[in-house]
Coordinates of N, CA and C in Angstrom, one line a residue:
M191 N 3.5 -20.6 -17.6 CA 2.4 -20.6 -18.4 C 1.1 -21.0 -17.7
L192 N 1.2 -22.0 -16.8 CA 0.0 -22.4 -16.1 C -0.4 -21.3 -15.1
L193 N 0.5 -20.6 -14.5 CA 0.2 -19.5 -13.6 C -0.5 -18.4 -14.3
A194 N 0.1 -18.0 -15.5 CA -0.5 -17.0 -16.3 C -1.9 -17.3 -16.8
S195 N -2.1 -18.6 -17.2 CA -3.4 -19.0 -17.6 C -4.4 -19.0 -16.5
D196 N -4.0 -19.4 -15.3 CA -4.8 -19.4 -14.1 C -5.3 -18.0 -13.8
R197 N -4.3 -17.1 -13.8 CA -4.7 -15.7 -13.6 C -5.7 -15.1 -14.6
A198 N -5.5 -15.4 -15.8 CA -6.4 -15.0 -16.9 C -7.8 -15.5 -16.7
S199 N -7.8 -16.8 -16.3 CA -9.1 -17.5 -16.1 C -9.9 -16.8 -15.0
H200 N -9.2 -16.4 -13.9 CA -9.9 -15.8 -12.8 C -10.4 -14.4 -13.2
R201 N -9.6 -13.7 -14.0 CA -10.0 -12.3 -14.4 C -11.1 -12.4 -15.4
D202 N -11.2 -13.4 -16.2 CA -12.2 -13.5 -17.2 C -13.6 -13.9 -16.7
R203 N -13.6 -14.6 -15.5 CA -14.9 -15.0 -15.0 C -15.7 -13.9 -14.5
A204 N -17.0 -13.8 -15.0 CA -17.8 -12.7 -14.7 C -18.3 -12.7 -13.3
D205 N -18.3 -13.9 -12.6 CA -18.8 -14.0 -11.2 C -17.7 -14.1 -10.2
M206 N -16.4 -13.9 -10.6 CA -15.3 -13.9 -9.7 C -14.7 -12.5 -9.5
L207 N -14.6 -12.2 -8.2 CA -14.0 -10.9 -7.9 C -12.7 -11.1 -7.1
T208 N -11.6 -10.6 -7.7 CA -10.3 -10.7 -7.1 C -10.0 -9.5 -6.3
I209 N -9.8 -9.7 -5.0 CA -9.6 -8.6 -4.0 C -8.1 -8.6 -3.6
A210 N -7.4 -7.5 -3.7 CA -6.0 -7.4 -3.2 C -5.9 -6.4 -2.1
C211 N -5.2 -6.8 -1.1 CA -5.0 -5.9 0.1 C -3.8 -6.3 0.9
P212 N -3.3 -5.4 1.7 CA -2.1 -5.8 2.6 C -2.5 -7.0 3.5
G213 N -1.6 -7.8 3.8 CA -1.8 -9.0 4.6 C -2.5 -8.8 5.9
T214 N -2.0 -7.8 6.7 CA -2.5 -7.5 8.0 C -4.0 -7.1 7.9
F215 N -4.3 -6.3 6.9 CA -5.7 -5.8 6.7 C -6.6 -7.1 6.4
A216 N -6.1 -8.0 5.5 CA -6.8 -9.1 5.2 C -7.1 -10.0 6.4
I217 N -6.1 -10.2 7.2 CA -6.3 -11.1 8.4 C -7.1 -10.5 9.5
K218 N -6.8 -9.2 9.8 CA -7.5 -8.6 10.9 C -8.8 -7.9 10.6
C219 N -9.1 -7.6 9.4 CA -10.3 -6.8 9.1 C -11.1 -7.4 8.0
L220 N -10.6 -7.6 6.8 CA -11.4 -8.1 5.6 C -12.0 -9.4 5.8
I221 N -11.2 -10.4 6.1 CA -11.7 -11.8 6.2 C -12.7 -12.0 7.3
P222 N -12.6 -11.4 8.5 CA -13.6 -11.5 9.5 C -15.0 -11.0 9.0
G223 N -15.0 -10.1 8.0 CA -16.2 -9.5 7.6 C -16.8 -10.2 6.4
L224 N -16.0 -11.1 5.7 CA -16.5 -11.7 4.5 C -17.6 -12.7 4.7
P225 N -17.8 -13.4 5.8 CA -19.0 -14.2 5.9 C -20.3 -13.4 5.7
N226 N -20.4 -12.2 6.2 CA -21.5 -11.3 5.9 C -21.7 -11.0 4.4
F227 N -20.5 -10.7 3.8 CA -20.6 -10.4 2.4 C -21.1 -11.6 1.6
R228 N -20.5 -12.8 1.9 CA -20.9 -14.0 1.2 C -22.4 -14.3 1.4
K229 N -22.9 -14.0 2.6 CA -24.3 -14.3 2.9 C -25.2 -13.4 2.1
A230 N -24.8 -12.1 1.9 CA -25.5 -11.2 1.2 C -25.4 -11.4 -0.3
H231 N -24.2 -11.9 -0.8 CA -24.0 -12.0 -2.2 C -23.4 -13.4 -2.5
P232 N -24.1 -14.4 -2.3 CA -23.6 -15.8 -2.6 C -23.3 -16.1 -4.0
E233 N -23.7 -15.2 -4.9 CA -23.5 -15.5 -6.4 C -22.1 -15.0 -6.8
I234 N -21.4 -14.3 -5.9 CA -20.0 -13.8 -6.2 C -19.0 -14.7 -5.6
D235 N -18.1 -15.3 -6.4 CA -16.9 -16.0 -5.9 C -15.8 -15.0 -5.7
L236 N -15.0 -15.3 -4.7 CA -13.9 -14.4 -4.3 C -12.5 -15.0 -4.4
R237 N -11.6 -14.2 -4.8 CA -10.2 -14.6 -4.8 C -9.4 -13.5 -4.0
I238 N -8.7 -13.8 -3.0 CA -8.0 -12.8 -2.2 C -6.5 -13.0 -2.4
R239 N -5.8 -11.9 -2.6 CA -4.4 -12.0 -2.8 C -3.7 -10.8 -2.0
T240 N -2.5 -11.1 -1.5 CA -1.8 -10.1 -0.7 C -1.2 -9.0 -1.6
L241 N -1.4 -7.8 -1.3 CA -0.9 -6.7 -2.1 C 0.4 -6.1 -1.4
L242 N 1.5 -6.0 -2.2 CA 2.7 -5.4 -1.6 C 2.6 -4.0 -1.4
P243 N 3.1 -3.5 -0.3 CA 3.0 -2.0 0.1 C 3.5 -1.1 -1.0
Y244 N 2.7 -0.2 -1.4 CA 3.0 0.9 -2.3 C 3.5 0.4 -3.7
R245 N 3.2 -0.8 -4.0 CA 3.6 -1.3 -5.3 C 2.6 -0.8 -6.4
V246 N 3.1 -0.2 -7.4 CA 2.3 0.2 -8.5 C 2.5 -0.7 -9.7
D247 N 1.5 -1.6 -9.9 CA 1.6 -2.6 -11.0 C 0.9 -2.1 -12.2
P248 N 1.6 -1.9 -13.3 CA 1.0 -1.4 -14.5 C 0.0 -2.4 -15.1
R249 N 0.1 -3.7 -14.7 CA -0.9 -4.7 -15.2 C -1.4 -5.4 -14.0
P250 N -2.2 -4.8 -13.1 CA -2.6 -5.4 -11.8 C -3.4 -6.7 -12.0
D251 N -3.0 -7.6 -11.1 CA -3.7 -8.9 -11.1 C -4.8 -8.9 -10.1
Y252 N -5.7 -7.9 -10.1 CA -6.8 -7.8 -9.2 C -7.9 -7.0 -9.9
D253 N -9.1 -7.2 -9.4 CA -10.3 -6.4 -9.8 C -10.4 -5.1 -8.9
V254 N -10.3 -5.4 -7.6 CA -10.4 -4.2 -6.7 C -9.2 -4.4 -5.7
A255 N -8.8 -3.3 -5.1 CA -7.7 -3.3 -4.1 C -8.0 -2.4 -3.0
I256 N -7.6 -2.8 -1.8 CA -7.5 -1.9 -0.6 C -6.1 -1.6 -0.3
Q257 N -5.6 -0.4 -0.3 CA -4.2 -0.1 -0.1 C -4.2 0.9 1.1
Y258 N -3.0 0.9 1.8 CA -2.8 1.8 2.9 C -1.8 2.8 2.6
G259 N -2.0 4.0 3.0 CA -1.0 5.1 2.7 C -1.5 6.4 3.1
A260 N -0.8 7.4 2.7 CA -1.1 8.8 3.0 C -1.9 9.5 2.0
G261 N -2.2 8.8 0.9 CA -3.1 9.4 -0.1 C -2.4 9.8 -1.4
D262 N -1.1 9.6 -1.5 CA -0.3 10.0 -2.7 C -0.2 8.7 -3.5
W263 N -1.0 8.6 -4.6 CA -1.1 7.4 -5.4 C -0.6 7.6 -6.8
S264 N 0.2 8.6 -7.0 CA 0.9 8.8 -8.3 C -0.2 8.9 -9.5
G265 N -1.2 9.6 -9.3 CA -2.2 9.8 -10.3 C -3.3 8.8 -10.4
R266 N -3.2 7.7 -9.7 CA -4.2 6.7 -9.7 C -5.5 7.2 -9.0
S267 N -6.6 6.8 -9.5 CA -7.9 7.2 -8.9 C -8.1 6.3 -7.7
A268 N -8.3 6.9 -6.5 CA -8.5 6.2 -5.2 C -9.6 6.9 -4.4
E269 N -10.3 6.1 -3.6 CA -11.3 6.6 -2.7 C -11.0 6.2 -1.3
R270 N -10.9 7.1 -0.4 CA -10.6 6.8 1.0 C -11.9 6.1 1.6
I271 N -11.7 5.0 2.2 CA -12.9 4.2 2.7 C -13.1 4.3 4.2
C272 N -12.1 4.8 5.0 CA -12.3 5.0 6.4 C -11.2 5.8 7.0
S273 N -11.4 6.4 8.2 CA -10.4 7.1 8.9 C -9.7 6.1 9.9
E274 N -8.7 6.5 10.5 CA -7.9 5.6 11.4 C -7.4 6.5 12.6
E275 N -7.4 5.9 13.8 CA -6.7 6.5 14.9 C -5.6 5.7 15.4
I276 N -4.6 6.3 16.0 CA -3.4 5.6 16.5 C -3.4 5.8 18.1
F277 N -3.0 4.7 18.8 CA -2.9 4.7 20.2 C -2.1 3.5 20.7
P278 N -1.4 3.5 21.8 CA -0.6 2.4 22.2 C -1.6 1.3 22.7
V279 N -1.2 0.0 22.5 CA -1.9 -1.1 23.0 C -0.9 -2.2 23.5
C280 N -1.4 -3.1 24.3 CA -0.5 -4.1 24.9 C -1.4 -5.2 25.4
S281 N -0.7 -6.3 25.8 CA -1.4 -7.4 26.4 C -1.9 -7.0 27.8
P282 N -3.1 -7.5 28.2 CA -3.6 -7.1 29.6 C -2.6 -7.4 30.7
A283 N -1.7 -8.5 30.4 CA -0.7 -8.9 31.5 C 0.2 -7.7 31.8
L284 N 0.5 -6.9 30.8 CA 1.5 -5.8 31.0 C 0.9 -4.7 31.8
T285 N -0.3 -4.6 32.1 CA -0.9 -3.6 32.9 C -1.0 -4.0 34.4
R286 N -0.5 -5.2 34.7 CA -0.6 -5.6 36.1 C 0.8 -5.5 36.8
G287 N 0.8 -5.6 38.1 CA 2.0 -5.6 38.8 C 2.5 -4.3 39.2
H288 N 3.6 -4.2 39.9 CA 4.2 -3.0 40.4 C 4.6 -2.0 39.3
K289 N 5.1 -2.6 38.2 CA 5.5 -1.7 37.1 C 4.6 -1.9 35.9
G290 N 3.3 -2.1 36.1 CA 2.4 -2.3 35.1 C 2.2 -1.0 34.3
V291 N 1.7 -1.1 33.0 CA 1.5 0.1 32.2 C 0.2 0.7 32.6
R292 N 0.2 1.8 33.3 CA -1.0 2.5 33.7 C -1.0 3.9 33.2
T293 N 0.1 4.6 33.2 CA 0.2 5.9 32.6 C 1.4 6.0 31.6
P294 N 1.4 7.0 30.7 CA 2.5 7.0 29.7 C 3.8 7.0 30.4
E295 N 4.0 7.6 31.6 CA 5.3 7.6 32.2 C 5.8 6.2 32.5
D296 N 4.9 5.2 32.6 CA 5.3 3.8 32.9 C 6.0 3.2 31.7
L297 N 5.9 3.8 30.5 CA 6.5 3.2 29.3 C 8.0 3.1 29.5
R298 N 8.6 3.9 30.4 CA 10.1 3.9 30.6 C 10.5 2.5 31.1
H299 N 9.6 1.8 31.6 CA 10.0 0.5 32.2 C 9.7 -0.7 31.2
H300 N 9.2 -0.4 30.0 CA 8.7 -1.4 29.1 C 9.4 -1.4 27.7
T301 N 9.2 -2.5 27.1 CA 9.7 -2.7 25.7 C 8.7 -2.1 24.7
I302 N 9.2 -1.4 23.7 CA 8.4 -0.9 22.7 C 8.6 -1.8 21.4
I303 N 7.5 -2.1 20.8 CA 7.5 -2.9 19.6 C 7.2 -1.9 18.4
R304 N 8.2 -1.8 17.6 CA 8.2 -0.7 16.5 C 8.2 -1.4 15.2
P305 N 7.0 -1.3 14.4 CA 7.0 -1.8 13.1 C 7.8 -0.9 12.2
V306 N 8.6 -1.5 11.3 CA 9.4 -0.7 10.3 C 8.9 -1.0 8.9
S307 N 7.7 -1.5 8.8 CA 7.1 -1.8 7.5 C 7.0 -0.6 6.6
P308 N 7.1 -0.7 5.3 CA 6.9 0.4 4.4 C 5.5 0.9 4.4
L309 N 4.6 0.2 5.0 CA 3.2 0.7 5.2 C 3.2 1.9 6.1
I310 N 4.1 1.9 7.1 CA 4.0 2.9 8.1 C 4.6 4.2 7.6
V311 N 3.7 5.3 7.7 CA 4.1 6.6 7.2 C 4.8 7.4 8.3
G312 N 6.1 7.1 8.6 CA 6.8 7.7 9.7 C 6.5 7.1 11.0
D313 N 7.4 7.4 12.0 CA 7.3 6.9 13.3 C 6.3 7.7 14.1
E314 N 5.2 7.1 14.6 CA 4.1 7.9 15.2 C 4.4 8.1 16.7
W315 N 5.4 7.4 17.3 CA 5.6 7.5 18.7 C 5.9 8.9 19.2
P316 N 6.9 9.6 18.6 CA 7.2 11.0 19.1 C 5.9 11.9 19.1
R317 N 5.1 11.8 18.0 CA 3.9 12.6 18.0 C 2.9 12.3 19.1
W318 N 2.8 10.9 19.3 CA 1.8 10.5 20.4 C 2.3 10.9 21.7
L319 N 3.6 10.7 22.0 CA 4.2 11.1 23.3 C 4.0 12.6 23.6
E320 N 4.2 13.4 22.6 CA 4.0 14.8 22.7 C 2.6 15.2 23.1
A321 N 1.7 14.5 22.4 CA 0.2 14.8 22.7 C -0.1 14.3 24.1
A322 N 0.5 13.2 24.5 CA 0.2 12.6 25.9 C 0.9 13.4 27.0
G323 N 1.8 14.3 26.6 CA 2.4 15.1 27.7 C 3.7 14.6 28.2
F324 N 4.3 13.6 27.5 CA 5.6 12.9 27.9 C 6.5 12.8 26.8
P325 N 7.0 14.0 26.2 CA 7.8 13.9 25.0 C 9.2 13.4 25.2
D326 N 9.7 13.3 26.4 CA 11.1 12.9 26.6 C 11.2 11.5 27.2
I327 N 10.2 10.7 27.2 CA 10.2 9.4 27.7 C 11.3 8.5 26.9
Q328 N 12.1 7.8 27.6 CA 13.0 6.9 27.0 C 12.6 5.5 27.3
F329 N 12.3 4.7 26.3 CA 11.8 3.3 26.4 C 13.0 2.4 27.0
A330 N 12.6 1.4 27.7 CA 13.5 0.5 28.3 C 14.3 -0.4 27.2
R331 N 13.5 -0.9 26.3 CA 14.0 -1.7 25.2 C 13.2 -1.6 24.0
E332 N 13.6 -2.2 22.9 CA 12.9 -2.0 21.6 C 13.0 -3.3 20.8
I333 N 11.8 -3.7 20.2 CA 11.8 -4.8 19.3 C 11.3 -4.3 18.0
S334 N 12.0 -4.5 16.9 CA 11.5 -4.1 15.5 C 11.0 -5.2 14.7
C335 N 9.9 -5.0 14.0 CA 9.3 -6.0 13.1 C 9.1 -5.3 11.7
D336 N 9.4 -6.1 10.7 CA 9.3 -5.6 9.4 C 7.9 -5.6 8.8
L337 N 6.9 -6.1 9.5 CA 5.6 -6.1 9.1 C 4.7 -5.8 10.2
L338 N 3.5 -5.3 9.9 CA 2.5 -4.9 11.0 C 2.0 -6.1 11.8
Y339 N 1.6 -7.2 11.0 CA 1.0 -8.3 11.7 C 1.9 -8.9 12.8
P340 N 3.1 -9.2 12.6 CA 3.9 -9.8 13.7 C 4.1 -8.8 14.8
S341 N 4.1 -7.5 14.6 CA 4.2 -6.6 15.7 C 3.0 -6.6 16.6
F342 N 1.8 -6.7 16.0 CA 0.6 -6.8 16.8 C 0.6 -8.2 17.5
Q343 N 1.0 -9.2 16.9 CA 1.1 -10.6 17.5 C 2.1 -10.6 18.7
A344 N 3.2 -9.9 18.5 CA 4.1 -9.8 19.6 C 3.5 -9.1 20.8
A345 N 2.7 -8.0 20.5 CA 2.1 -7.3 21.7 C 1.1 -8.3 22.3
I346 N 0.3 -9.0 21.6 CA -0.7 -10.0 22.1 C 0.0 -11.0 23.0
D347 N 1.2 -11.4 22.6 CA 2.0 -12.4 23.4 C 2.8 -11.8 24.5
G348 N 2.6 -10.5 24.8 CA 3.2 -9.9 26.0 C 4.6 -9.4 25.9
L349 N 5.1 -9.3 24.6 CA 6.5 -8.9 24.4 C 6.7 -7.4 24.6
G350 N 5.7 -6.6 24.5 CA 5.9 -5.1 24.7 C 4.6 -4.4 24.3
V351 N 4.8 -3.0 24.2 CA 3.7 -2.1 23.8 C 3.9 -1.7 22.4
V352 N 2.9 -1.7 21.6 CA 3.0 -1.4 20.2 C 2.0 -0.2 19.9
M353 N 2.3 0.6 18.9 CA 1.4 1.7 18.5 C 0.2 1.0 17.7
G354 N -0.9 1.0 18.3 CA -2.1 0.4 17.7 C -2.7 1.3 16.6
R355 N -3.4 0.6 15.7 CA -4.1 1.3 14.6 C -5.5 0.8 14.6
S356 N -6.4 1.7 14.8 CA -7.8 1.3 15.2 C -8.4 0.3 14.2
V357 N -8.2 0.5 12.9 CA -8.8 -0.4 11.9 C -8.4 -1.9 12.1
V358 N -7.2 -2.1 12.5 CA -6.7 -3.5 12.6 C -6.6 -4.0 14.0
V359 N -6.8 -3.2 15.1 CA -6.7 -3.7 16.4 C -8.0 -3.7 17.2
E360 N -9.0 -3.1 16.7 CA -10.3 -3.0 17.5 C -10.8 -4.3 17.8
R361 N -10.8 -5.3 16.9 CA -11.3 -6.6 17.2 C -10.5 -7.3 18.3
D362 N -9.2 -7.1 18.3 CA -8.4 -7.7 19.4 C -8.7 -7.1 20.8
I363 N -9.0 -5.8 20.7 CA -9.4 -5.1 22.0 C -10.7 -5.6 22.5
E364 N -11.7 -5.7 21.5 CA -13.0 -6.2 21.9 C -12.9 -7.7 22.5
S365 N -12.0 -8.5 22.0 CA -11.9 -9.9 22.4 C -11.1 -10.0 23.7
G366 N -10.4 -8.9 24.1 CA -9.6 -9.0 25.3 C -8.2 -9.4 25.1
L367 N -7.8 -9.6 23.8 CA -6.4 -10.0 23.6 C -5.4 -8.8 23.8
L368 N -5.9 -7.6 23.5 CA -5.2 -6.3 23.7 C -6.0 -5.4 24.5
V369 N -5.3 -4.5 25.2 CA -6.0 -3.4 25.9 C -5.4 -2.1 25.5
E370 N -6.1 -1.0 25.7 CA -5.7 0.3 25.4 C -5.5 1.0 26.8
P371 N -4.2 1.1 27.3 CA -4.0 1.5 28.7 C -4.1 3.0 28.9
F372 N -4.1 3.8 27.8 CA -4.2 5.2 28.0 C -5.4 5.8 27.2
T373 N -5.7 7.1 27.4 CA -6.9 7.7 26.8 C -6.6 8.5 25.6
T374 N -5.3 8.8 25.3 CA -4.9 9.7 24.2 C -5.0 8.9 22.9
R375 N -5.8 9.4 22.0 CA -5.8 8.9 20.6 C -5.5 10.1 19.6
L376 N -4.8 9.7 18.5 CA -4.6 10.7 17.5 C -5.1 10.2 16.2
A377 N -5.4 11.2 15.3 CA -5.8 10.8 13.9 C -4.5 10.4 13.2
S378 N -4.6 9.3 12.5 CA -3.4 8.8 11.8 C -3.1 9.6 10.6
N379 N -1.9 9.7 10.2 CA -1.5 10.4 9.0 C -1.8 9.6 7.7
A380 N -2.2 8.4 7.9 CA -2.5 7.5 6.7 C -3.9 6.9 6.9
G381 N -4.3 6.2 5.9 CA -5.7 5.5 5.9 C -5.8 4.5 4.8
Y382 N -6.9 3.9 4.7 CA -7.2 2.8 3.7 C -8.0 3.4 2.5
F383 N -7.5 3.0 1.3 CA -8.1 3.5 0.1 C -8.5 2.4 -0.9
F384 N -9.6 2.7 -1.6 CA -10.2 1.7 -2.5 C -9.8 2.0 -3.9
F385 N -9.4 1.0 -4.6 CA -9.0 1.1 -6.1 C -9.8 0.0 -6.8
A386 N -10.1 0.3 -8.1 CA -10.6 -0.7 -9.0 C -9.8 -0.6 -10.3
S387 N -9.5 -1.8 -10.8 CA -8.7 -1.8 -12.1 C -9.6 -1.3 -13.2
S388 N -9.1 -0.6 -14.2 CA -9.8 -0.1 -15.3 C -10.5 -1.3 -16.1
T389 N -9.8 -2.4 -16.2 CA -10.3 -3.5 -16.9 C -11.6 -4.1 -16.2
A390 N -11.5 -4.2 -14.9 CA -12.6 -4.7 -14.1 C -13.8 -3.8 -14.2
E391 N -13.5 -2.5 -14.1 CA -14.6 -1.5 -14.2 C -15.4 -1.6 -15.5
K392 N -14.8 -2.1 -16.6 CA -15.4 -2.3 -17.8 C -16.1 -3.6 -17.9
Q393 N -15.5 -4.7 -17.4 CA -16.0 -6.0 -17.5 C -16.9 -6.4 -16.4
K394 N -16.7 -5.9 -15.2 CA -17.5 -6.3 -14.0 C -18.0 -5.1 -13.2
P395 N -18.7 -4.2 -13.8 CA -19.1 -3.0 -13.1 C -20.0 -3.2 -11.9
E396 N -20.9 -4.2 -12.1 CA -21.8 -4.4 -11.0 C -21.1 -5.0 -9.8
L397 N -20.2 -6.0 -10.0 CA -19.4 -6.5 -8.9 C -18.6 -5.5 -8.2
I398 N -18.0 -4.6 -9.0 CA -17.2 -3.5 -8.4 C -18.0 -2.6 -7.5
I399 N -19.2 -2.2 -8.0 CA -20.1 -1.3 -7.2 C -20.6 -2.1 -6.0
T400 N -20.9 -3.3 -6.1 CA -21.4 -4.1 -5.0 C -20.4 -4.2 -3.9
F401 N -19.1 -4.5 -4.2 CA -18.1 -4.6 -3.2 C -17.7 -3.3 -2.6
R402 N -17.6 -2.3 -3.5 CA -17.3 -0.9 -3.0 C -18.3 -0.5 -2.0
N403 N -19.6 -0.6 -2.2 CA -20.6 -0.2 -1.3 C -20.5 -1.0 0.0
W404 N -20.3 -2.3 -0.1 CA -20.2 -3.1 1.1 C -19.0 -2.8 1.9
I405 N -17.8 -2.6 1.3 CA -16.6 -2.3 2.1 C -16.7 -1.0 2.8
I406 N -17.4 0.0 2.2 CA -17.5 1.3 2.9 C -18.5 1.2 4.1
D407 N -19.6 0.5 3.9 CA -20.5 0.3 5.0 C -19.9 -0.5 6.1
Y408 N -19.1 -1.6 5.7 CA -18.5 -2.4 6.7 C -17.4 -1.7 7.5
M409 N -16.7 -0.8 6.9 CA -15.6 -0.1 7.5 C -16.1 1.1 8.3
N410 N -17.4 1.5 8.1 CA -17.9 2.7 8.8 C -19.3 2.4 9.3
P411 N -19.4 1.4 10.2 CA -20.8 1.0 10.7 C -21.6 2.0 11.4
D412 N -20.9 3.0 12.0 CA -21.6 4.0 12.7 C -21.6 5.4 12.1
A413 N -21.0 5.5 10.9 CA -20.8 6.8 10.2 C -21.9 7.1 9.3
S414 N -22.3 8.3 9.2 CA -23.4 8.8 8.3 C -22.8 9.2 7.0
E415 N -21.4 9.4 7.0 CA -20.8 9.8 5.7 C -19.3 9.4 5.8
L416 N -18.7 9.4 4.7 CA -17.2 9.1 4.6 C -16.4 10.2 5.1
P417 N -15.2 9.9 5.7 CA -14.2 10.9 6.0 C -13.7 11.6 4.8
D418 N -13.3 12.9 5.0 CA -12.7 13.6 3.8 C -11.3 13.0 3.5

């Protein structure tokens, strides 16, 4: 009862915006940008909750949500907020030495970190290897992770090479925690989509519009228009 009452009180507050999104997106992308949002909109209080992959909640406990997928949302109204590219990334340490990762052919000497999260829309490695010109590469070893975040952290810690996703690894590349050893990038089969609950659209339309406009600008700093 206390939990239900707490949820109701959050939803009823006109100045509170509840944002739901996958955990990796929250940690790697959303939260680093929120200081700017808070500076621009100090009158809006925020509540952030982790959204389970592909879960369709008939009574969602959020005002707005960012979800990851291929765009099939079972009739729900959604707006794609950014495009995404895929490409291998690894710790800078793995690019050094006699068997360092310098060309795709070098992958035969290294461990691949393969996320098996339900967020992932199919295994992207075969498609990427085909585009890079090495479709028959056999990896030395493999580590599987059931979520995206630990797979990227494993790569940062030097455990292997992971298929990076531009939206959530660009900051780690900029900071030097990860490097992109090859030049081949492909458009992802999936992307990030914006949702608003029907209740929030009626009760908090200005907050919904404010956050929607901010997240699109934040996710597309150099774009003149949204991707199709």
